[in-house]
mmCIF file of C-alpha atoms in Angstrom:
data_model
loop_
_atom_site.group_PDB
_atom_site.id
_atom_site.type_symbol
_atom_site.label_atom_id
_atom_site.label_comp_id
_atom_site.label_asym_id
_atom_site.label_seq_id
_atom_site.Cartn_x
_atom_site.Cartn_y
_atom_site.Cartn_z
ATOM 1 C CA MET A 3 -104.082 -26.260 39.653
ATOM 2 C CA LEU A 4 -104.371 -28.788 37.328
ATOM 3 C CA ILE A 5 -101.707 -26.893 35.385
ATOM 4 C CA PHE A 6 -99.312 -27.466 37.846
ATOM 5 C CA GLN A 7 -100.340 -31.435 39.076
ATOM 6 C CA SER A 8 -100.101 -32.483 35.243
ATOM 7 C CA GLU A 9 -96.033 -30.523 35.077
ATOM 8 C CA HIS A 10 -95.607 -32.722 38.698
ATOM 9 C CA MET A 11 -96.759 -35.964 37.510
ATOM 10 C CA ALA A 12 -94.926 -35.715 34.073
ATOM 11 C CA LYS A 13 -91.498 -35.043 36.178
ATOM 12 C CA ALA A 14 -92.580 -37.972 37.781
ATOM 13 C CA ILE A 15 -92.057 -39.793 34.596
ATOM 14 C CA GLN A 16 -89.158 -38.434 33.341
ATOM 15 C CA ARG A 17 -87.453 -39.512 36.472
ATOM 16 C CA ALA A 18 -88.878 -42.941 36.988
ATOM 17 C CA PRO A 19 -85.748 -45.235 36.629
ATOM 18 C CA VAL A 20 -85.707 -47.594 34.285
ATOM 19 C CA LEU A 21 -86.509 -51.431 35.161
ATOM 20 C CA GLY A 22 -83.632 -54.446 35.508
ATOM 21 C CA PRO A 23 -79.418 -54.655 35.209
ATOM 22 C CA ALA A 24 -78.000 -51.968 35.976
ATOM 23 C CA PHE A 25 -76.128 -52.565 32.957
ATOM 24 C CA ILE A 26 -78.958 -52.359 30.958
ATOM 25 C CA ARG A 27 -80.311 -49.031 33.198
ATOM 26 C CA LEU A 28 -76.209 -47.702 32.633
ATOM 27 C CA LEU A 29 -76.845 -47.986 28.826
ATOM 28 C CA ALA A 30 -80.163 -46.494 29.254
ATOM 29 C CA ARG A 31 -78.602 -42.847 30.614
ATOM 30 C CA PHE A 32 -76.344 -43.082 27.043
ATOM 31 C CA LYS A 33 -79.037 -43.552 25.240
ATOM 32 C CA ASP A 34 -81.033 -40.456 23.071
ATOM 33 C CA ASP A 35 -83.681 -41.987 22.541
ATOM 34 C CA ALA A 36 -86.764 -42.846 25.103
ATOM 35 C CA VAL A 37 -86.739 -45.723 26.269
ATOM 36 C CA SER A 38 -89.776 -47.903 27.494
ATOM 37 C CA ARG A 39 -90.447 -47.614 31.550
ATOM 38 C CA THR A 40 -92.449 -50.991 32.245
ATOM 39 C CA ALA A 41 -91.102 -54.001 33.084
ATOM 40 C CA PRO A 42 -91.055 -56.624 30.245
ATOM 41 C CA ASP A 43 -93.719 -59.672 30.058
ATOM 42 C CA VAL A 44 -91.374 -62.151 29.862
ATOM 43 C CA PRO A 45 -92.892 -65.214 28.569
ATOM 44 C CA GLU A 46 -93.257 -63.269 25.314
ATOM 45 C CA ARG A 47 -88.973 -62.075 26.181
ATOM 46 C CA LEU A 48 -87.900 -65.785 26.302
ATOM 47 C CA ALA A 49 -90.072 -66.492 22.945
ATOM 48 C CA GLN A 50 -88.144 -64.400 21.530
ATOM 49 C CA TRP A 51 -84.776 -65.344 22.760
ATOM 50 C CA PHE A 52 -85.879 -69.853 21.906
ATOM 51 C CA ASP A 53 -87.496 -70.583 18.869
ATOM 52 C CA TRP A 54 -88.233 -74.612 19.302
ATOM 53 C CA ASN A 55 -85.433 -76.115 18.118
ATOM 54 C CA ARG A 56 -83.448 -74.934 20.726
ATOM 55 C CA ALA A 57 -86.472 -75.782 23.245
ATOM 56 C CA ILE A 58 -86.079 -79.555 21.895
ATOM 57 C CA THR A 59 -82.808 -78.966 23.040
ATOM 58 C CA LEU A 60 -83.108 -77.810 25.892
ATOM 59 C CA SER A 61 -85.724 -79.795 27.659
ATOM 60 C CA ARG A 62 -83.412 -82.779 26.072
ATOM 61 C CA ALA A 63 -80.450 -81.384 28.017
ATOM 62 C CA LEU A 64 -82.962 -81.590 30.871
ATOM 63 C CA ASP A 65 -84.590 -85.444 30.193
ATOM 64 C CA ASN A 66 -81.920 -87.687 29.299
ATOM 65 C CA ARG A 67 -78.288 -88.340 30.992
ATOM 66 C CA ALA A 68 -75.829 -86.421 29.470
ATOM 67 C CA PRO A 69 -73.154 -87.703 27.859
ATOM 68 C CA ALA A 70 -69.433 -88.493 28.770
ATOM 69 C CA PRO A 71 -67.492 -86.373 30.094
ATOM 70 C CA PRO A 72 -64.129 -85.579 28.072
ATOM 71 C CA GLU A 73 -61.133 -86.252 30.069
ATOM 72 C CA GLY A 74 -58.929 -83.710 31.840
ATOM 73 C CA ALA A 75 -58.276 -81.768 35.670
ATOM 74 C CA ALA A 76 -60.628 -82.253 38.033
ATOM 75 C CA PHE A 77 -61.604 -78.626 39.802
ATOM 76 C CA ASP A 78 -59.473 -77.448 42.636
ATOM 77 C CA ALA A 79 -58.899 -73.926 44.174
ATOM 78 C CA ALA A 80 -56.527 -73.479 41.704
ATOM 79 C CA GLN A 81 -59.267 -73.342 39.121
ATOM 80 C CA ASP A 82 -60.666 -70.592 41.315
ATOM 81 C CA THR A 83 -57.567 -68.877 41.236
ATOM 82 C CA GLU A 84 -57.342 -68.505 38.298
ATOM 83 C CA CYS A 85 -60.981 -67.249 37.094
ATOM 84 C CA ALA A 86 -60.106 -64.229 39.340
ATOM 85 C CA ARG A 87 -56.604 -63.627 37.916
ATOM 86 C CA VAL A 88 -58.526 -63.332 34.650
ATOM 87 C CA ARG A 89 -61.005 -61.858 35.417
ATOM 88 C CA ALA A 90 -58.082 -59.155 37.252
ATOM 89 C CA MET A 91 -56.234 -59.039 34.437
ATOM 90 C CA LEU A 92 -59.754 -57.876 31.053
ATOM 91 C CA SER A 93 -60.221 -55.146 34.278
ATOM 92 C CA ASP A 94 -57.212 -53.401 34.620
ATOM 93 C CA ALA A 95 -57.138 -53.347 30.680
ATOM 94 C CA ILE A 96 -60.299 -51.636 30.369
ATOM 95 C CA HIS A 97 -59.108 -49.599 33.473
ATOM 96 C CA ALA A 98 -55.645 -49.398 31.018
ATOM 97 C CA ASP A 99 -54.156 -46.122 29.136
ATOM 98 C CA ILE A 100 -56.334 -45.617 26.202
ATOM 99 C CA ASP A 101 -54.313 -45.643 22.562
ATOM 100 C CA MET A 102 -55.118 -42.863 21.152
ATOM 101 C CA SER A 103 -53.910 -43.388 17.799
ATOM 102 C CA PRO A 104 -56.414 -43.475 14.718
ATOM 103 C CA PRO A 105 -57.800 -47.194 13.610
ATOM 104 C CA ARG A 106 -56.884 -48.261 10.667
ATOM 105 C CA ASN A 107 -59.156 -48.416 8.998
ATOM 106 C CA ALA A 108 -61.508 -46.814 10.785
ATOM 107 C CA PRO A 109 -65.535 -46.234 8.765
ATOM 108 C CA VAL A 110 -64.539 -42.199 7.372
ATOM 109 C CA ALA A 111 -66.269 -39.469 10.400
ATOM 110 C CA ASP A 112 -69.107 -37.028 9.166
ATOM 111 C CA THR A 113 -68.680 -34.603 12.039
ATOM 112 C CA ALA A 114 -65.322 -33.588 13.859
ATOM 113 C CA ALA A 115 -66.885 -35.505 17.171
ATOM 114 C CA GLN A 116 -66.895 -39.294 15.198
ATOM 115 C CA ALA A 117 -63.197 -39.051 14.278
ATOM 116 C CA GLU A 118 -61.974 -38.007 18.102
ATOM 117 C CA PHE A 119 -64.575 -41.086 18.994
ATOM 118 C CA ALA A 120 -62.500 -43.720 16.911
ATOM 119 C CA PRO A 121 -60.360 -44.300 18.916
ATOM 120 C CA TYR A 122 -62.606 -44.493 22.417
ATOM 121 C CA ARG A 123 -63.909 -47.303 19.680
ATOM 122 C CA GLN A 124 -61.156 -49.005 18.991
ATOM 123 C CA HIS A 125 -60.647 -49.402 22.314
ATOM 124 C CA CYS A 126 -63.930 -50.436 23.142
ATOM 125 C CA LEU A 127 -64.277 -53.782 20.787
ATOM 126 C CA LYS A 128 -61.048 -54.358 22.068
ATOM 127 C CA GLN A 129 -61.539 -54.826 25.478
ATOM 128 C CA GLN A 130 -65.012 -56.940 24.144
ATOM 129 C CA ARG A 131 -63.325 -58.856 22.199
ATOM 130 C CA SER A 132 -60.756 -59.731 24.873
ATOM 131 C CA MET A 133 -63.521 -60.602 27.184
ATOM 132 C CA GLN A 134 -65.681 -62.274 25.056
ATOM 133 C CA ILE A 135 -62.552 -65.099 24.442
ATOM 134 C CA ALA A 136 -61.651 -64.990 28.143
ATOM 135 C CA THR A 137 -65.109 -65.809 29.785
ATOM 136 C CA GLY A 138 -65.075 -68.653 26.575
ATOM 137 C CA LYS A 139 -62.544 -70.358 27.726
ATOM 138 C CA LEU A 140 -63.354 -70.511 31.629
ATOM 139 C CA ARG A 141 -66.777 -71.233 30.831
ATOM 140 C CA GLY A 142 -66.515 -74.341 29.094
ATOM 141 C CA ARG A 143 -63.024 -75.563 30.992
ATOM 142 C CA LEU A 144 -65.270 -75.387 34.205
ATOM 143 C CA ARG A 145 -68.349 -76.795 32.021
ATOM 144 C CA ASP A 146 -66.028 -79.810 31.178
ATOM 145 C CA MET A 147 -65.042 -79.654 35.117
ATOM 146 C CA LEU A 148 -68.344 -80.262 36.883
ATOM 147 C CA ALA A 149 -69.986 -82.984 34.111
ATOM 148 C CA ARG A 150 -66.836 -84.557 35.544
ATOM 149 C CA GLN A 151 -68.441 -84.959 39.307
ATOM 150 C CA SER A 152 -70.903 -86.370 39.270
ATOM 151 C CA GLU A 153 -73.743 -87.093 37.046
ATOM 152 C CA THR A 154 -76.351 -84.999 38.140
ATOM 153 C CA LYS A 155 -73.911 -82.226 38.318
ATOM 154 C CA ALA A 156 -73.287 -83.194 34.289
ATOM 155 C CA GLN A 157 -76.548 -82.710 33.702
ATOM 156 C CA LEU A 158 -76.110 -79.283 34.807
ATOM 157 C CA ALA A 159 -72.926 -78.292 32.181
ATOM 158 C CA GLU A 160 -75.126 -80.015 29.144
ATOM 159 C CA VAL A 161 -78.168 -77.508 30.072
ATOM 160 C CA ASP A 162 -75.137 -74.736 30.375
ATOM 161 C CA ALA A 163 -74.316 -75.546 27.539
ATOM 162 C CA VAL A 164 -77.398 -75.367 25.324
ATOM 163 C CA MET A 165 -78.536 -71.988 27.063
ATOM 164 C CA GLU A 166 -75.170 -70.795 25.713
ATOM 165 C CA ALA A 167 -75.216 -71.768 22.153
ATOM 166 C CA THR A 168 -78.761 -70.576 22.510
ATOM 167 C CA LEU A 169 -78.226 -66.850 23.818
ATOM 168 C CA SER A 170 -74.778 -66.135 22.878
ATOM 169 C CA PRO A 171 -75.834 -65.095 20.092
ATOM 170 C CA ARG A 172 -78.219 -62.761 20.649
ATOM 171 C CA GLU A 173 -75.941 -61.830 24.041
ATOM 172 C CA HIS A 174 -73.543 -61.402 20.814
ATOM 173 C CA ALA A 175 -75.239 -59.234 19.127
ATOM 174 C CA LEU A 176 -77.340 -56.557 21.963
ATOM 175 C CA LEU A 177 -73.499 -55.819 23.719
ATOM 176 C CA SER A 178 -72.567 -55.038 20.047
ATOM 177 C CA ASN A 179 -74.423 -52.010 20.096
ATOM 178 C CA VAL A 180 -72.159 -51.023 23.327
ATOM 179 C CA PRO A 181 -69.726 -49.053 20.899
ATOM 180 C CA ALA A 182 -72.733 -46.653 19.234
ATOM 181 C CA LEU A 183 -74.367 -46.158 22.677
ATOM 182 C CA LEU A 184 -70.816 -44.761 23.920
ATOM 183 C CA GLY A 185 -70.531 -42.674 20.390
ATOM 184 C CA LEU A 186 -74.041 -41.168 20.979
ATOM 185 C CA HIS A 187 -73.071 -41.158 24.917
ATOM 186 C CA PHE A 188 -69.714 -39.525 22.736
ATOM 187 C CA GLU A 189 -71.192 -36.496 20.505
ATOM 188 C CA ARG A 190 -73.688 -35.613 23.172
ATOM 189 C CA LEU A 191 -71.178 -34.592 25.371
ATOM 190 C CA HIS A 192 -68.820 -33.037 22.357
ATOM 191 C CA GLY A 193 -71.629 -30.700 20.914
ATOM 192 C CA SER A 194 -72.942 -29.148 25.120
ATOM 193 C CA THR A 195 -69.801 -28.086 25.697
ATOM 194 C CA VAL A 196 -67.304 -25.162 23.573
ATOM 195 C CA VAL A 197 -63.969 -27.294 22.272
ATOM 196 C CA THR A 198 -61.046 -25.679 24.126
ATOM 197 C CA PRO A 199 -57.578 -25.911 22.479
ATOM 198 C CA ALA A 200 -56.765 -27.553 26.402
ATOM 199 C CA ASP A 201 -60.109 -30.003 24.649
ATOM 200 C CA ALA A 202 -58.319 -30.180 21.937
ATOM 201 C CA VAL A 203 -54.310 -31.801 23.824
ATOM 202 C CA ALA A 204 -56.534 -33.436 25.704
ATOM 203 C CA SER A 205 -58.281 -35.904 23.355
ATOM 204 C CA GLU A 206 -54.929 -36.700 21.455
ATOM 205 C CA ASN A 207 -52.759 -37.128 24.373
ATOM 206 C CA PRO A 208 -54.570 -39.524 27.540
ATOM 207 C CA THR A 209 -51.830 -38.076 30.003
ATOM 208 C CA ALA A 210 -52.687 -34.052 29.295
ATOM 209 C CA SER A 211 -54.447 -33.044 31.362
ATOM 210 C CA THR A 212 -58.277 -33.328 30.762
ATOM 211 C CA SER A 213 -61.282 -31.236 30.179
ATOM 212 C CA PRO A 214 -64.192 -31.947 32.259
ATOM 213 C CA TRP A 215 -66.759 -33.090 29.471
ATOM 214 C CA LEU A 216 -63.700 -35.428 28.316
ATOM 215 C CA ALA A 217 -63.267 -37.279 31.142
ATOM 216 C CA THR A 218 -66.330 -37.860 32.396
ATOM 217 C CA PHE A 219 -66.592 -39.356 29.341
ATOM 218 C CA ARG A 220 -63.764 -42.050 29.707
ATOM 219 C CA GLN A 221 -64.803 -42.882 33.487
ATOM 220 C CA ASP A 222 -68.675 -43.576 31.578
ATOM 221 C CA LEU A 223 -67.031 -45.515 29.135
ATOM 222 C CA ARG A 224 -64.807 -47.958 31.515
ATOM 223 C CA THR A 225 -68.353 -48.190 33.602
ATOM 224 C CA ALA A 226 -70.280 -49.065 30.792
ATOM 225 C CA LEU A 227 -67.305 -52.174 30.147
ATOM 226 C CA LEU A 228 -66.584 -53.267 33.454
ATOM 227 C CA ALA A 229 -70.003 -53.175 33.765
ATOM 228 C CA GLU A 230 -70.317 -55.895 31.112
ATOM 229 C CA LEU A 231 -66.970 -57.860 31.905
ATOM 230 C CA ASP A 232 -69.820 -57.645 35.706
ATOM 231 C CA VAL A 233 -73.101 -59.784 32.559
ATOM 232 C CA ARG A 234 -70.125 -61.601 30.933
ATOM 233 C CA PHE A 235 -68.793 -63.376 34.338
ATOM 234 C CA HIS A 236 -72.747 -64.369 35.711
ATOM 235 C CA PRO A 237 -72.645 -67.279 33.740
ATOM 236 C CA ILE A 238 -68.518 -68.300 35.457
ATOM 237 C CA GLU A 239 -69.405 -67.117 38.984
ATOM 238 C CA GLY A 240 -72.095 -69.593 38.578
ATOM 239 C CA LEU A 241 -70.580 -72.569 37.301
ATOM 240 C CA LEU A 242 -67.837 -72.159 40.216
ATOM 241 C CA ALA A 243 -70.267 -72.125 42.396
ATOM 242 C CA ALA A 244 -71.582 -75.787 41.777
ATOM 243 C CA LEU A 245 -68.600 -76.786 41.218
ATOM 244 C CA ARG A 246 -68.084 -76.027 44.479
ATOM 245 C CA THR A 247 -71.250 -77.593 46.114
ATOM 246 C CA ARG A 248 -70.684 -81.835 47.393
#
């Protein structure tokens, strides 16, 4: 009886969900290593992200009057439309066919799976760069518009600028791990399936009939990139909400 209870408890622990946003839970599923199932200590984690210099800068942004905003266009419905257009463009690029040609200057692959994953890694990096550039431009433009609406909103815009400068380097470092996690996921799926000639053709030609494991990976790749797109648009959605408030 005790043995049965122990096994039952062990299985229950293994099934415990990973806490955190959907993007983090998705990446945890791709990872080989065991992940922590406990919620992190929030103050301790924040202390790792904010050094004392950044803390002082943030305090000044909260306490002092924000600098005069630069001249420029005011916020209107066209800005909502532009944000939606950029997001749709990035989403379409994620869903587009993947260029399966060998990437230039690709690192030497140790295994066949790594060589086959190289075009997917290149696609992932390309989409990440596009998201970073596009969302960065949107965020800066919306922040300038927010600063023109009122003194209170100018202070909020200044806080957002400090938060971006503080968190963006750490965010970039964390998101740079996504291709590696997807690579582990690809190798695991690749290794768990006997690769047939049809699989090889599907790997080289995305329009060919795709094997089940490769179709699963491609869907997981797109799901991960779409989840990252959601994360990158969170600050933009917050700025839009503030801009719409009068």
